[in-house]
């Protein structure tokens, strides 16, 4: 238990930072104008920070660090690192250092939650035996890419020495490219990582109609090879042969033709490349001006990305499913795979890919596949319409709201809360020309538009580590919004409101925003003759460590009665030691109702609960009610996240 220092004897107010954040102070220097110079400066400054081995990195004496390519976005630099332990790669040891244009560290995102400590790197199990165990994870095996020793260090678990193999073949869910980590002492499978993630010439596609595509001329032969993004091709999946011909006209408009399927797919890929450049400043899907072959002809009602290619299958009518949201989604997996931390974990990868499918469809703005937030509506995969509905996931049987079971749901079903969040962030509850969308907490959200939404999403992905989850994406997107739009809290508050609206709870690592703001949420309107009079305040209020009380107000109007004897106060306060906090409700007439007392033994995080109070002595419910919060002990900090009053 931590020793608590009461307010009355505290001489100075301490500060506490989230474990994932490293604050670096220093004078602001003139920023280099050249983007390459900014990236170089970021690399140098990040290396200097890492060399100092700050506590947030969870480094042991045997750790070394390998810097990756610096990624630039919206004036910020993201410097990814991998980790080695006694010369062996650490799976789960990655982290990202974010710097501003002056090279100052503004944020660090670290996968590990504790140092590795002392670990033997001598294997008891042979590599041959480990490979045999890895192969048993698939129904049939076509090839093994290799086996090597690694250290597996999952967040919150003890590190272990393991043999890592990548096996290709067929698993229970179909085609598979599976990385398997086998404990080098016991032979236990510690981790599996599936790489297969499903779902200017002229061309005639069956989905996109007559379109313009950029092809390559070599001698007298044209081919479906992008002239500037040369790793982007469209091929026949049966032979892995790039489509070619003596003229520059492609496809027949018939959906069962593979060449026609390639027209649609190649067009979508090039539209996505343009979107990445124009909206996000990213060079190609892999971040280095490249992509992967797209292969049309998979004999399955499916499409997938596996790290080396995109395979496009067909619907039950035999038509190739190369729509903007499907191809954009599969290439979105590739973007996810080629940002820090690799493909998103915690059952978030499908919603992440869906956001890129939607953004690609909106950027292309093709009248034959009008922009919307349905997934696969054009391809009619199994004859029953769209695969997913981002504005209302429940229409496809998926959850609209996050719960503790979401991380263990089937991966596509688990996309529901993330898709719902992205829709609210982009379009809001009104839909702004798209379908209206309800929330899980009965609030109203005003959207930012899809361009801002995907920009926030992408910059959050640049903070991603291998320990990603819904809860971490909340923190990363809030951090991204704050970094992208300094001096404004509108974007930040909209991100926050949208996450809260799909029941993803506040986290102790969430940043706060205190700049100018236009509140993005509106409390539910109570009918004058209704029986419930309710209001919500979702604006952050910082609670100073061992400091004065702070207040958050809700004005109730149109409630022509006394307050109820069973009034409820739903409170969400983010704090790293909730026992420090005294929480009160102050009525419009000044009467104080205590909700929570301090406790020196309650060391848990956060106050997230609903209090019931008899407020019937307040004969007039209308007026300004105040939530009063005071931190009475030093060493921990937090903020009022949101609260709802029903009188």
PDB file of C-alpha atoms in Angstrom, residues 188 217 226 250 341 392 396 404 429 446 528 554 618:
ATOM      1  CA  UNK A 188       3.972 -25.123 -25.018  1.00  0.00           C
ATOM      2  CA  UNK A 217       3.986   0.173 -71.374  1.00  0.00           C
ATOM      3  CA  UNK A 226       1.508   0.811 -61.665  1.00  0.00           C
ATOM      4  CA  UNK A 250      -9.166  -3.610 -70.024  1.00  0.00           C
ATOM      5  CA  UNK A 341       3.467  -2.591 -33.919  1.00  0.00           C
ATOM      6  CA  UNK A 392     -25.500   0.334 -36.835  1.00  0.00           C
ATOM      7  CA  UNK A 396     -25.474  -7.588 -39.211  1.00  0.00           C
ATOM      8  CA  UNK A 404     -15.482  -6.871 -21.576  1.00  0.00           C
ATOM      9  CA  UNK A 429     -25.412  10.813 -34.636  1.00  0.00           C
ATOM     10  CA  UNK A 446     -21.451  16.057 -33.976  1.00  0.00           C
ATOM     11  CA  UNK A 528     -41.474  18.978 -20.507  1.00  0.00           C
ATOM     12  CA  UNK A 554     -25.002  20.688 -15.445  1.00  0.00           C
ATOM     13  CA  UNK A 618     -34.960  20.055  -3.547  1.00  0.00           C
TER      14      UNK A 618
END
